mmCIF file with all atom_site columns, C-alpha atoms and ligand atoms in Angstrom:
data_model
loop_
_atom_site.group_PDB
_atom_site.id
_atom_site.type_symbol
_atom_site.label_atom_id
_atom_site.label_alt_id
_atom_site.label_comp_id
_atom_site.label_asym_id
_atom_site.label_entity_id
_atom_site.label_seq_id
_atom_site.pdbx_PDB_ins_code
_atom_site.Cartn_x
_atom_site.Cartn_y
_atom_site.Cartn_z
_atom_site.occupancy
_atom_site.B_iso_or_equiv
_atom_site.pdbx_formal_charge
_atom_site.auth_seq_id
_atom_site.auth_comp_id
_atom_site.auth_asym_id
_atom_site.auth_atom_id
_atom_site.pdbx_PDB_model_num
ATOM   1   C CA  . UNK A 1 1   ? 56.802 -13.714 -9.837  1.00 0.00 ? 1   UNK A CA  1
ATOM   2   C CA  . UNK A 1 2   ? 57.279 -11.088 -7.885  1.00 0.00 ? 2   UNK A CA  1
ATOM   3   C CA  . UNK A 1 3   ? 56.521 -7.621  -9.482  1.00 0.00 ? 3   UNK A CA  1
ATOM   4   C CA  . UNK A 1 4   ? 58.213 -3.909  -8.708  1.00 0.00 ? 4   UNK A CA  1
ATOM   5   C CA  . UNK A 1 5   ? 55.912 -1.513  -6.942  1.00 0.00 ? 5   UNK A CA  1
ATOM   6   C CA  . UNK A 1 6   ? 53.636 0.468   -9.457  1.00 0.00 ? 6   UNK A CA  1
ATOM   7   C CA  . UNK A 1 7   ? 53.632 4.275   -9.547  1.00 0.00 ? 7   UNK A CA  1
ATOM   8   C CA  . UNK A 1 8   ? 49.950 5.169   -10.465 1.00 0.00 ? 8   UNK A CA  1
ATOM   9   C CA  . UNK A 1 9   ? 50.995 8.884   -10.502 1.00 0.00 ? 9   UNK A CA  1
ATOM   10  C CA  . UNK A 1 10  ? 53.356 8.700   -13.088 1.00 0.00 ? 10  UNK A CA  1
ATOM   11  C CA  . UNK A 1 11  ? 51.156 6.235   -15.525 1.00 0.00 ? 11  UNK A CA  1
ATOM   12  C CA  . UNK A 1 12  ? 47.979 8.766   -14.585 1.00 0.00 ? 12  UNK A CA  1
ATOM   13  C CA  . UNK A 1 13  ? 50.245 11.755  -15.569 1.00 0.00 ? 13  UNK A CA  1
ATOM   14  C CA  . UNK A 1 14  ? 51.195 10.392  -19.035 1.00 0.00 ? 14  UNK A CA  1
ATOM   15  C CA  . UNK A 1 15  ? 47.687 8.822   -19.795 1.00 0.00 ? 15  UNK A CA  1
ATOM   16  C CA  . UNK A 1 16  ? 45.781 12.156  -18.762 1.00 0.00 ? 16  UNK A CA  1
ATOM   17  C CA  . UNK A 1 17  ? 48.306 14.411  -20.730 1.00 0.00 ? 17  UNK A CA  1
ATOM   18  C CA  . UNK A 1 18  ? 46.220 16.528  -23.196 1.00 0.00 ? 18  UNK A CA  1
ATOM   19  C CA  . UNK A 1 19  ? 46.975 19.789  -24.863 1.00 0.00 ? 19  UNK A CA  1
ATOM   20  C CA  . UNK A 1 20  ? 45.887 23.222  -23.580 1.00 0.00 ? 20  UNK A CA  1
ATOM   21  C CA  . UNK A 1 21  ? 45.204 25.986  -26.151 1.00 0.00 ? 21  UNK A CA  1
ATOM   22  C CA  . UNK A 1 22  ? 43.385 28.686  -24.109 1.00 0.00 ? 22  UNK A CA  1
ATOM   23  C CA  . UNK A 1 23  ? 45.235 30.033  -20.721 1.00 0.00 ? 23  UNK A CA  1
ATOM   24  C CA  . UNK A 1 24  ? 44.809 32.499  -18.161 1.00 0.00 ? 24  UNK A CA  1
ATOM   25  C CA  . UNK A 1 25  ? 46.625 35.751  -18.097 1.00 0.00 ? 25  UNK A CA  1
ATOM   26  C CA  . UNK A 1 26  ? 48.085 35.005  -14.672 1.00 0.00 ? 26  UNK A CA  1
ATOM   27  C CA  . UNK A 1 27  ? 51.725 34.653  -15.100 1.00 0.00 ? 27  UNK A CA  1
ATOM   28  C CA  . UNK A 1 28  ? 54.093 31.424  -14.001 1.00 0.00 ? 28  UNK A CA  1
ATOM   29  C CA  . UNK A 1 29  ? 56.140 31.713  -11.181 1.00 0.00 ? 29  UNK A CA  1
ATOM   30  C CA  . UNK A 1 30  ? 59.684 32.078  -11.526 1.00 0.00 ? 30  UNK A CA  1
ATOM   31  C CA  . UNK A 1 31  ? 60.473 29.179  -9.130  1.00 0.00 ? 31  UNK A CA  1
ATOM   32  C CA  . UNK A 1 32  ? 57.909 26.770  -10.806 1.00 0.00 ? 32  UNK A CA  1
ATOM   33  C CA  . UNK A 1 33  ? 59.240 27.889  -14.298 1.00 0.00 ? 33  UNK A CA  1
ATOM   34  C CA  . UNK A 1 34  ? 62.483 26.658  -13.138 1.00 0.00 ? 34  UNK A CA  1
ATOM   35  C CA  . UNK A 1 35  ? 61.470 23.223  -12.214 1.00 0.00 ? 35  UNK A CA  1
ATOM   36  C CA  . UNK A 1 36  ? 59.686 22.931  -15.435 1.00 0.00 ? 36  UNK A CA  1
ATOM   37  C CA  . UNK A 1 37  ? 63.162 23.726  -16.916 1.00 0.00 ? 37  UNK A CA  1
ATOM   38  C CA  . UNK A 1 38  ? 65.223 21.531  -14.820 1.00 0.00 ? 38  UNK A CA  1
ATOM   39  C CA  . UNK A 1 39  ? 63.076 18.415  -16.149 1.00 0.00 ? 39  UNK A CA  1
ATOM   40  C CA  . UNK A 1 40  ? 63.968 19.311  -19.223 1.00 0.00 ? 40  UNK A CA  1
ATOM   41  C CA  . UNK A 1 41  ? 67.502 19.658  -18.452 1.00 0.00 ? 41  UNK A CA  1
ATOM   42  C CA  . UNK A 1 42  ? 67.560 15.899  -17.012 1.00 0.00 ? 42  UNK A CA  1
ATOM   43  C CA  . UNK A 1 43  ? 66.626 14.650  -19.903 1.00 0.00 ? 43  UNK A CA  1
ATOM   44  C CA  . UNK A 1 44  ? 68.109 11.803  -21.584 1.00 0.00 ? 44  UNK A CA  1
ATOM   45  C CA  . UNK A 1 45  ? 70.140 12.101  -24.986 1.00 0.00 ? 45  UNK A CA  1
ATOM   46  C CA  . UNK A 1 46  ? 72.021 9.881   -27.242 1.00 0.00 ? 46  UNK A CA  1
ATOM   47  C CA  . UNK A 1 47  ? 75.228 9.682   -26.528 1.00 0.00 ? 47  UNK A CA  1
ATOM   48  C CA  . UNK A 1 48  ? 74.435 12.316  -23.462 1.00 0.00 ? 48  UNK A CA  1
ATOM   49  C CA  . UNK A 1 49  ? 74.984 15.206  -25.526 1.00 0.00 ? 49  UNK A CA  1
ATOM   50  C CA  . UNK A 1 50  ? 72.524 16.852  -24.288 1.00 0.00 ? 50  UNK A CA  1
ATOM   51  C CA  . UNK A 1 51  ? 72.223 19.279  -27.783 1.00 0.00 ? 51  UNK A CA  1
ATOM   52  C CA  . UNK A 1 52  ? 69.440 21.606  -27.019 1.00 0.00 ? 52  UNK A CA  1
ATOM   53  C CA  . UNK A 1 53  ? 68.751 24.936  -25.289 1.00 0.00 ? 53  UNK A CA  1
ATOM   54  C CA  . UNK A 1 54  ? 65.892 27.029  -24.540 1.00 0.00 ? 54  UNK A CA  1
ATOM   55  C CA  . UNK A 1 55  ? 64.795 30.362  -25.117 1.00 0.00 ? 55  UNK A CA  1
ATOM   56  C CA  . UNK A 1 56  ? 62.281 31.312  -22.741 1.00 0.00 ? 56  UNK A CA  1
ATOM   57  C CA  . UNK A 1 57  ? 59.848 34.332  -23.983 1.00 0.00 ? 57  UNK A CA  1
ATOM   58  C CA  . UNK A 1 58  ? 57.535 35.633  -21.026 1.00 0.00 ? 58  UNK A CA  1
ATOM   59  C CA  . UNK A 1 59  ? 56.275 39.325  -22.554 1.00 0.00 ? 59  UNK A CA  1
ATOM   60  C CA  . UNK A 1 60  ? 53.572 40.186  -24.726 1.00 0.00 ? 60  UNK A CA  1
ATOM   61  C CA  . UNK A 1 61  ? 55.786 41.324  -27.376 1.00 0.00 ? 61  UNK A CA  1
ATOM   62  C CA  . UNK A 1 62  ? 57.947 38.494  -27.189 1.00 0.00 ? 62  UNK A CA  1
ATOM   63  C CA  . UNK A 1 63  ? 55.853 35.778  -27.816 1.00 0.00 ? 63  UNK A CA  1
ATOM   64  C CA  . UNK A 1 64  ? 53.736 37.984  -30.695 1.00 0.00 ? 64  UNK A CA  1
ATOM   65  C CA  . UNK A 1 65  ? 57.496 37.701  -32.701 1.00 0.00 ? 65  UNK A CA  1
ATOM   66  C CA  . UNK A 1 66  ? 57.699 33.815  -31.665 1.00 0.00 ? 66  UNK A CA  1
ATOM   67  C CA  . UNK A 1 67  ? 54.011 33.134  -32.654 1.00 0.00 ? 67  UNK A CA  1
ATOM   68  C CA  . UNK A 1 68  ? 54.944 34.756  -35.868 1.00 0.00 ? 68  UNK A CA  1
ATOM   69  C CA  . UNK A 1 69  ? 56.806 32.077  -36.762 1.00 0.00 ? 69  UNK A CA  1
ATOM   70  C CA  . UNK A 1 70  ? 54.207 29.292  -36.894 1.00 0.00 ? 70  UNK A CA  1
ATOM   71  C CA  . UNK A 1 71  ? 51.261 28.825  -38.622 1.00 0.00 ? 71  UNK A CA  1
ATOM   72  C CA  . UNK A 1 72  ? 49.172 27.547  -35.957 1.00 0.00 ? 72  UNK A CA  1
ATOM   73  C CA  . UNK A 1 73  ? 50.609 29.216  -33.234 1.00 0.00 ? 73  UNK A CA  1
ATOM   74  C CA  . UNK A 1 74  ? 47.648 30.919  -31.116 1.00 0.00 ? 74  UNK A CA  1
ATOM   75  C CA  . UNK A 1 75  ? 48.608 28.849  -28.126 1.00 0.00 ? 75  UNK A CA  1
ATOM   76  C CA  . UNK A 1 76  ? 51.849 31.018  -28.123 1.00 0.00 ? 76  UNK A CA  1
ATOM   77  C CA  . UNK A 1 77  ? 50.153 34.264  -28.246 1.00 0.00 ? 77  UNK A CA  1
ATOM   78  C CA  . UNK A 1 78  ? 47.726 33.291  -25.128 1.00 0.00 ? 78  UNK A CA  1
ATOM   79  C CA  . UNK A 1 79  ? 50.467 31.650  -22.920 1.00 0.00 ? 79  UNK A CA  1
ATOM   80  C CA  . UNK A 1 80  ? 51.902 32.926  -20.135 1.00 0.00 ? 80  UNK A CA  1
ATOM   81  C CA  . UNK A 1 81  ? 55.310 31.946  -20.954 1.00 0.00 ? 81  UNK A CA  1
ATOM   82  C CA  . UNK A 1 82  ? 56.527 30.098  -24.444 1.00 0.00 ? 82  UNK A CA  1
ATOM   83  C CA  . UNK A 1 83  ? 59.784 28.243  -24.409 1.00 0.00 ? 83  UNK A CA  1
ATOM   84  C CA  . UNK A 1 84  ? 61.673 27.845  -27.524 1.00 0.00 ? 84  UNK A CA  1
ATOM   85  C CA  . UNK A 1 85  ? 63.416 24.430  -28.076 1.00 0.00 ? 85  UNK A CA  1
ATOM   86  C CA  . UNK A 1 86  ? 66.621 24.883  -30.027 1.00 0.00 ? 86  UNK A CA  1
ATOM   87  C CA  . UNK A 1 87  ? 67.996 21.887  -31.479 1.00 0.00 ? 87  UNK A CA  1
ATOM   88  C CA  . UNK A 1 88  ? 72.082 22.796  -30.829 1.00 0.00 ? 88  UNK A CA  1
ATOM   89  C CA  . UNK A 1 89  ? 74.973 21.664  -33.649 1.00 0.00 ? 89  UNK A CA  1
ATOM   90  C CA  . UNK A 1 90  ? 75.595 18.192  -32.065 1.00 0.00 ? 90  UNK A CA  1
ATOM   91  C CA  . UNK A 1 91  ? 71.293 17.464  -30.919 1.00 0.00 ? 91  UNK A CA  1
ATOM   92  C CA  . UNK A 1 92  ? 68.638 15.519  -32.903 1.00 0.00 ? 92  UNK A CA  1
ATOM   93  C CA  . UNK A 1 93  ? 65.249 15.275  -33.046 1.00 0.00 ? 93  UNK A CA  1
ATOM   94  C CA  . UNK A 1 94  ? 64.533 12.369  -30.726 1.00 0.00 ? 94  UNK A CA  1
ATOM   95  C CA  . UNK A 1 95  ? 66.134 14.241  -27.684 1.00 0.00 ? 95  UNK A CA  1
ATOM   96  C CA  . UNK A 1 96  ? 64.051 17.246  -28.955 1.00 0.00 ? 96  UNK A CA  1
ATOM   97  C CA  . UNK A 1 97  ? 61.069 15.022  -28.552 1.00 0.00 ? 97  UNK A CA  1
ATOM   98  C CA  . UNK A 1 98  ? 61.852 14.029  -25.257 1.00 0.00 ? 98  UNK A CA  1
ATOM   99  C CA  . UNK A 1 99  ? 62.775 17.285  -23.927 1.00 0.00 ? 99  UNK A CA  1
ATOM   100 C CA  . UNK A 1 100 ? 59.869 18.901  -24.998 1.00 0.00 ? 100 UNK A CA  1
ATOM   101 C CA  . UNK A 1 101 ? 57.333 15.630  -23.362 1.00 0.00 ? 101 UNK A CA  1
ATOM   102 C CA  . UNK A 1 102 ? 59.532 16.041  -20.051 1.00 0.00 ? 102 UNK A CA  1
ATOM   103 C CA  . UNK A 1 103 ? 58.484 19.829  -19.990 1.00 0.00 ? 103 UNK A CA  1
ATOM   104 C CA  . UNK A 1 104 ? 55.111 19.095  -20.635 1.00 0.00 ? 104 UNK A CA  1
ATOM   105 C CA  . UNK A 1 105 ? 54.753 16.500  -18.007 1.00 0.00 ? 105 UNK A CA  1
ATOM   106 C CA  . UNK A 1 106 ? 56.814 18.250  -15.291 1.00 0.00 ? 106 UNK A CA  1
ATOM   107 C CA  . UNK A 1 107 ? 54.511 21.327  -16.089 1.00 0.00 ? 107 UNK A CA  1
ATOM   108 C CA  . UNK A 1 108 ? 51.605 19.122  -15.676 1.00 0.00 ? 108 UNK A CA  1
ATOM   109 C CA  . UNK A 1 109 ? 52.761 18.023  -12.347 1.00 0.00 ? 109 UNK A CA  1
ATOM   110 C CA  . UNK A 1 110 ? 52.661 21.735  -11.089 1.00 0.00 ? 110 UNK A CA  1
ATOM   111 C CA  . UNK A 1 111 ? 49.175 22.535  -12.315 1.00 0.00 ? 111 UNK A CA  1
ATOM   112 C CA  . UNK A 1 112 ? 50.466 24.415  -15.391 1.00 0.00 ? 112 UNK A CA  1
ATOM   113 C CA  . UNK A 1 113 ? 49.023 23.654  -18.839 1.00 0.00 ? 113 UNK A CA  1
ATOM   114 C CA  . UNK A 1 114 ? 50.748 23.163  -22.180 1.00 0.00 ? 114 UNK A CA  1
ATOM   115 C CA  . UNK A 1 115 ? 50.772 22.898  -25.771 1.00 0.00 ? 115 UNK A CA  1
ATOM   116 C CA  . UNK A 1 116 ? 53.078 21.953  -28.419 1.00 0.00 ? 116 UNK A CA  1
ATOM   117 C CA  . UNK A 1 117 ? 53.662 24.536  -31.381 1.00 0.00 ? 117 UNK A CA  1
ATOM   118 C CA  . UNK A 1 118 ? 55.561 23.997  -34.846 1.00 0.00 ? 118 UNK A CA  1
ATOM   119 C CA  . UNK A 1 119 ? 57.114 27.055  -36.040 1.00 0.00 ? 119 UNK A CA  1
ATOM   120 C CA  . UNK A 1 120 ? 56.871 26.024  -39.914 1.00 0.00 ? 120 UNK A CA  1
ATOM   121 C CA  . UNK A 1 121 ? 58.981 29.392  -40.805 1.00 0.00 ? 121 UNK A CA  1
ATOM   122 C CA  . UNK A 1 122 ? 62.609 28.466  -40.131 1.00 0.00 ? 122 UNK A CA  1
ATOM   123 C CA  . UNK A 1 123 ? 63.930 31.625  -41.455 1.00 0.00 ? 123 UNK A CA  1
ATOM   124 C CA  . UNK A 1 124 ? 61.268 33.735  -39.122 1.00 0.00 ? 124 UNK A CA  1
ATOM   125 C CA  . UNK A 1 125 ? 62.139 31.184  -36.183 1.00 0.00 ? 125 UNK A CA  1
ATOM   126 C CA  . UNK A 1 126 ? 65.801 31.862  -36.621 1.00 0.00 ? 126 UNK A CA  1
ATOM   127 C CA  . UNK A 1 127 ? 65.390 35.436  -36.626 1.00 0.00 ? 127 UNK A CA  1
ATOM   128 C CA  . UNK A 1 128 ? 63.028 36.377  -33.857 1.00 0.00 ? 128 UNK A CA  1
ATOM   129 C CA  . UNK A 1 129 ? 65.257 33.540  -31.400 1.00 0.00 ? 129 UNK A CA  1
ATOM   130 C CA  . UNK A 1 130 ? 68.716 34.525  -32.674 1.00 0.00 ? 130 UNK A CA  1
ATOM   131 C CA  . UNK A 1 131 ? 70.346 31.127  -32.197 1.00 0.00 ? 131 UNK A CA  1
ATOM   132 C CA  . UNK A 1 132 ? 73.721 30.559  -33.690 1.00 0.00 ? 132 UNK A CA  1
ATOM   133 C CA  . UNK A 1 133 ? 74.097 28.928  -37.378 1.00 0.00 ? 133 UNK A CA  1
ATOM   134 C CA  . UNK A 1 134 ? 74.401 25.796  -36.714 1.00 0.00 ? 134 UNK A CA  1
ATOM   135 C CA  . UNK A 1 135 ? 71.187 25.322  -34.548 1.00 0.00 ? 135 UNK A CA  1
ATOM   136 C CA  . UNK A 1 136 ? 67.447 24.975  -35.456 1.00 0.00 ? 136 UNK A CA  1
ATOM   137 C CA  . UNK A 1 137 ? 64.321 25.830  -33.683 1.00 0.00 ? 137 UNK A CA  1
ATOM   138 C CA  . UNK A 1 138 ? 61.670 24.153  -35.186 1.00 0.00 ? 138 UNK A CA  1
ATOM   139 C CA  . UNK A 1 139 ? 59.411 23.849  -31.977 1.00 0.00 ? 139 UNK A CA  1
ATOM   140 C CA  . UNK A 1 140 ? 58.030 25.931  -28.890 1.00 0.00 ? 140 UNK A CA  1
ATOM   141 C CA  . UNK A 1 141 ? 55.804 24.842  -26.030 1.00 0.00 ? 141 UNK A CA  1
ATOM   142 C CA  . UNK A 1 142 ? 53.386 26.931  -24.749 1.00 0.00 ? 142 UNK A CA  1
ATOM   143 C CA  . UNK A 1 143 ? 52.723 27.040  -21.343 1.00 0.00 ? 143 UNK A CA  1
ATOM   144 C CA  . UNK A 1 144 ? 50.181 28.640  -18.530 1.00 0.00 ? 144 UNK A CA  1
ATOM   145 C CA  . UNK A 1 145 ? 47.445 28.093  -16.431 1.00 0.00 ? 145 UNK A CA  1
ATOM   146 C CA  . UNK A 1 146 ? 44.447 26.694  -17.971 1.00 0.00 ? 146 UNK A CA  1
ATOM   147 C CA  . UNK A 1 147 ? 41.568 28.896  -19.155 1.00 0.00 ? 147 UNK A CA  1
ATOM   148 C CA  . UNK A 1 148 ? 38.755 26.297  -18.232 1.00 0.00 ? 148 UNK A CA  1
ATOM   149 C CA  . UNK A 1 149 ? 35.713 27.216  -19.645 1.00 0.00 ? 149 UNK A CA  1
ATOM   150 C CA  . UNK A 1 150 ? 37.088 28.170  -23.334 1.00 0.00 ? 150 UNK A CA  1
ATOM   151 C CA  . UNK A 1 151 ? 39.498 24.892  -23.371 1.00 0.00 ? 151 UNK A CA  1
ATOM   152 C CA  . UNK A 1 152 ? 36.222 22.300  -22.094 1.00 0.00 ? 152 UNK A CA  1
ATOM   153 C CA  . UNK A 1 153 ? 34.463 24.284  -24.946 1.00 0.00 ? 153 UNK A CA  1
ATOM   154 C CA  . UNK A 1 154 ? 37.010 23.760  -27.989 1.00 0.00 ? 154 UNK A CA  1
ATOM   155 C CA  . UNK A 1 155 ? 37.667 20.364  -26.457 1.00 0.00 ? 155 UNK A CA  1
ATOM   156 C CA  . UNK A 1 156 ? 33.975 19.465  -27.305 1.00 0.00 ? 156 UNK A CA  1
ATOM   157 C CA  . UNK A 1 157 ? 34.396 21.037  -30.670 1.00 0.00 ? 157 UNK A CA  1
ATOM   158 C CA  . UNK A 1 158 ? 37.071 19.019  -31.594 1.00 0.00 ? 158 UNK A CA  1
ATOM   159 C CA  . UNK A 1 159 ? 35.560 15.804  -30.248 1.00 0.00 ? 159 UNK A CA  1
ATOM   160 C CA  . UNK A 1 160 ? 32.452 16.250  -32.144 1.00 0.00 ? 160 UNK A CA  1
ATOM   161 C CA  . UNK A 1 161 ? 34.327 17.019  -35.120 1.00 0.00 ? 161 UNK A CA  1
ATOM   162 C CA  . UNK A 1 162 ? 35.947 13.268  -34.412 1.00 0.00 ? 162 UNK A CA  1
ATOM   163 C CA  . UNK A 1 163 ? 39.830 14.809  -34.157 1.00 0.00 ? 163 UNK A CA  1
ATOM   164 C CA  . UNK A 1 164 ? 40.234 13.532  -30.388 1.00 0.00 ? 164 UNK A CA  1
ATOM   165 C CA  . UNK A 1 165 ? 41.332 10.671  -28.386 1.00 0.00 ? 165 UNK A CA  1
ATOM   166 C CA  . UNK A 1 166 ? 43.685 7.720   -29.238 1.00 0.00 ? 166 UNK A CA  1
ATOM   167 C CA  . UNK A 1 167 ? 43.853 5.159   -32.224 1.00 0.00 ? 167 UNK A CA  1
ATOM   168 C CA  . UNK A 1 168 ? 43.020 1.682   -30.426 1.00 0.00 ? 168 UNK A CA  1
ATOM   169 C CA  . UNK A 1 169 ? 45.745 -0.219  -29.638 1.00 0.00 ? 169 UNK A CA  1
ATOM   170 C CA  . UNK A 1 170 ? 44.560 -2.938  -31.825 1.00 0.00 ? 170 UNK A CA  1
ATOM   171 C CA  . UNK A 1 171 ? 45.295 -0.607  -34.445 1.00 0.00 ? 171 UNK A CA  1
ATOM   172 C CA  . UNK A 1 172 ? 48.911 -0.154  -33.680 1.00 0.00 ? 172 UNK A CA  1
ATOM   173 C CA  . UNK A 1 173 ? 50.524 -2.589  -32.376 1.00 0.00 ? 173 UNK A CA  1
ATOM   174 C CA  . UNK A 1 174 ? 52.022 -5.456  -34.242 1.00 0.00 ? 174 UNK A CA  1
ATOM   175 C CA  . UNK A 1 175 ? 53.773 -8.632  -32.675 1.00 0.00 ? 175 UNK A CA  1
ATOM   176 C CA  . UNK A 1 176 ? 56.702 -10.172 -34.050 1.00 0.00 ? 176 UNK A CA  1
ATOM   177 C CA  . UNK A 1 177 ? 56.236 -8.344  -37.105 1.00 0.00 ? 177 UNK A CA  1
ATOM   178 C CA  . UNK A 1 178 ? 53.741 -5.984  -39.484 1.00 0.00 ? 178 UNK A CA  1
ATOM   179 C CA  . UNK A 1 179 ? 50.455 -7.549  -39.395 1.00 0.00 ? 179 UNK A CA  1
ATOM   180 C CA  . UNK A 1 180 ? 47.473 -6.468  -41.840 1.00 0.00 ? 180 UNK A CA  1
HETATM 181 C C1  . FMN B 2 .   ? 55.127 17.943  -32.975 1.00 0.00 ? 1   FMN B C1  1
HETATM 182 C C2  . FMN B 2 .   ? 54.065 18.411  -32.755 1.00 0.00 ? 1   FMN B C2  1
HETATM 183 C C3  . FMN B 2 .   ? 53.683 19.745  -33.193 1.00 0.00 ? 1   FMN B C3  1
HETATM 184 C C4  . FMN B 2 .   ? 52.395 20.352  -32.507 1.00 0.00 ? 1   FMN B C4  1
HETATM 185 N N1  . FMN B 2 .   ? 52.035 21.625  -33.088 1.00 0.00 ? 1   FMN B N1  1
HETATM 186 C C5  . FMN B 2 .   ? 51.047 22.256  -32.649 1.00 0.00 ? 1   FMN B C5  1
HETATM 187 C C6  . FMN B 2 .   ? 50.392 23.608  -33.536 1.00 0.00 ? 1   FMN B C6  1
HETATM 188 O O1  . FMN B 2 .   ? 51.278 24.136  -34.480 1.00 0.00 ? 1   FMN B O1  1
HETATM 189 N N2  . FMN B 2 .   ? 49.829 24.327  -33.338 1.00 0.00 ? 1   FMN B N2  1
HETATM 190 C C7  . FMN B 2 .   ? 48.815 23.570  -32.312 1.00 0.00 ? 1   FMN B C7  1
HETATM 191 O O2  . FMN B 2 .   ? 47.582 24.335  -31.756 1.00 0.00 ? 1   FMN B O2  1
HETATM 192 N N3  . FMN B 2 .   ? 49.063 22.301  -31.735 1.00 0.00 ? 1   FMN B N3  1
HETATM 193 C C8  . FMN B 2 .   ? 50.072 21.929  -32.314 1.00 0.00 ? 1   FMN B C8  1
HETATM 194 N N4  . FMN B 2 .   ? 50.404 20.530  -31.258 1.00 0.00 ? 1   FMN B N4  1
HETATM 195 C C9  . FMN B 2 .   ? 49.571 19.724  -30.718 1.00 0.00 ? 1   FMN B C9  1
HETATM 196 C C10 . FMN B 2 .   ? 48.529 18.733  -31.382 1.00 0.00 ? 1   FMN B C10 1
HETATM 197 O O3  . FMN B 2 .   ? 47.565 19.395  -32.360 1.00 0.00 ? 1   FMN B O3  1
HETATM 198 C C11 . FMN B 2 .   ? 47.922 17.551  -29.862 1.00 0.00 ? 1   FMN B C11 1
HETATM 199 O O4  . FMN B 2 .   ? 49.055 17.116  -29.585 1.00 0.00 ? 1   FMN B O4  1
HETATM 200 C C12 . FMN B 2 .   ? 47.148 16.874  -30.607 1.00 0.00 ? 1   FMN B C12 1
HETATM 201 O O5  . FMN B 2 .   ? 46.005 17.206  -31.250 1.00 0.00 ? 1   FMN B O5  1
HETATM 202 C C13 . FMN B 2 .   ? 46.614 15.858  -29.494 1.00 0.00 ? 1   FMN B C13 1
HETATM 203 O O6  . FMN B 2 .   ? 46.117 16.880  -28.536 1.00 0.00 ? 1   FMN B O6  1
HETATM 204 P P1  . FMN B 2 .   ? 45.567 15.897  -27.099 1.00 0.00 ? 1   FMN B P1  1
HETATM 205 O O7  . FMN B 2 .   ? 46.855 15.528  -26.479 1.00 0.00 ? 1   FMN B O7  1
HETATM 206 O O8  . FMN B 2 .   ? 45.013 17.668  -26.130 1.00 0.00 ? 1   FMN B O8  1
HETATM 207 O O9  . FMN B 2 .   ? 44.313 15.181  -27.261 1.00 0.00 ? 1   FMN B O9  1
HETATM 208 C C14 . FMN B 2 .   ? 51.403 19.810  -31.720 1.00 0.00 ? 1   FMN B C14 1
HETATM 209 C C15 . FMN B 2 .   ? 51.759 18.349  -31.348 1.00 0.00 ? 1   FMN B C15 1
HETATM 210 C C16 . FMN B 2 .   ? 52.604 17.873  -31.464 1.00 0.00 ? 1   FMN B C16 1
HETATM 211 C C17 . FMN B 2 .   ? 53.210 16.725  -30.795 1.00 0.00 ? 1   FMN B C17 1
#
């Protein structure tokens, strides 16, 4: 059987993507940020509705305000830029998840690290982003250049606490139907 050619680059990018919560203060150049947002724009969506919008927050005061909408939002404070993912009236959560992953993978391809952050306090998220009444903003992506040393220390701690890595495939794959 003839198999189509493989792209290890894409596969390896997916396989190696991890969140980063410690960022250096270096700004992300505008053209790099635009490439990252462009990848988000190209996400496929249900009926091609493209029910999303991005609120880009790159100043410290704005990031602090956005962070106040989440309960574990340290990465937003530490980021160079955070992008609030807005689900517009015609959008849905599945599509927003795809946008988030595309943004994170595109960022990684440009050497920019990222962390999704939940905005638990929806009224506060609405207030700080200024979104219209029929829109919703539950997640943001914190972006920046990784601060390797503290990041490595945090990752080692998480591994020691057993909150790292992924479940084995055998635990999550059921063939044909759910099996015990
Ligand atoms: C929908 C979603 C919401 C998340 N919210 C937060 C958050 O509020 N704060 C945070 O620090 N990390 C958050 N994370 C990051 C997860 O904790 C992280 O993806 C998970 O621990 C796996 O990390 P790893 O990819 O580095 O292994 C979120 C991730 C997802 C997918």
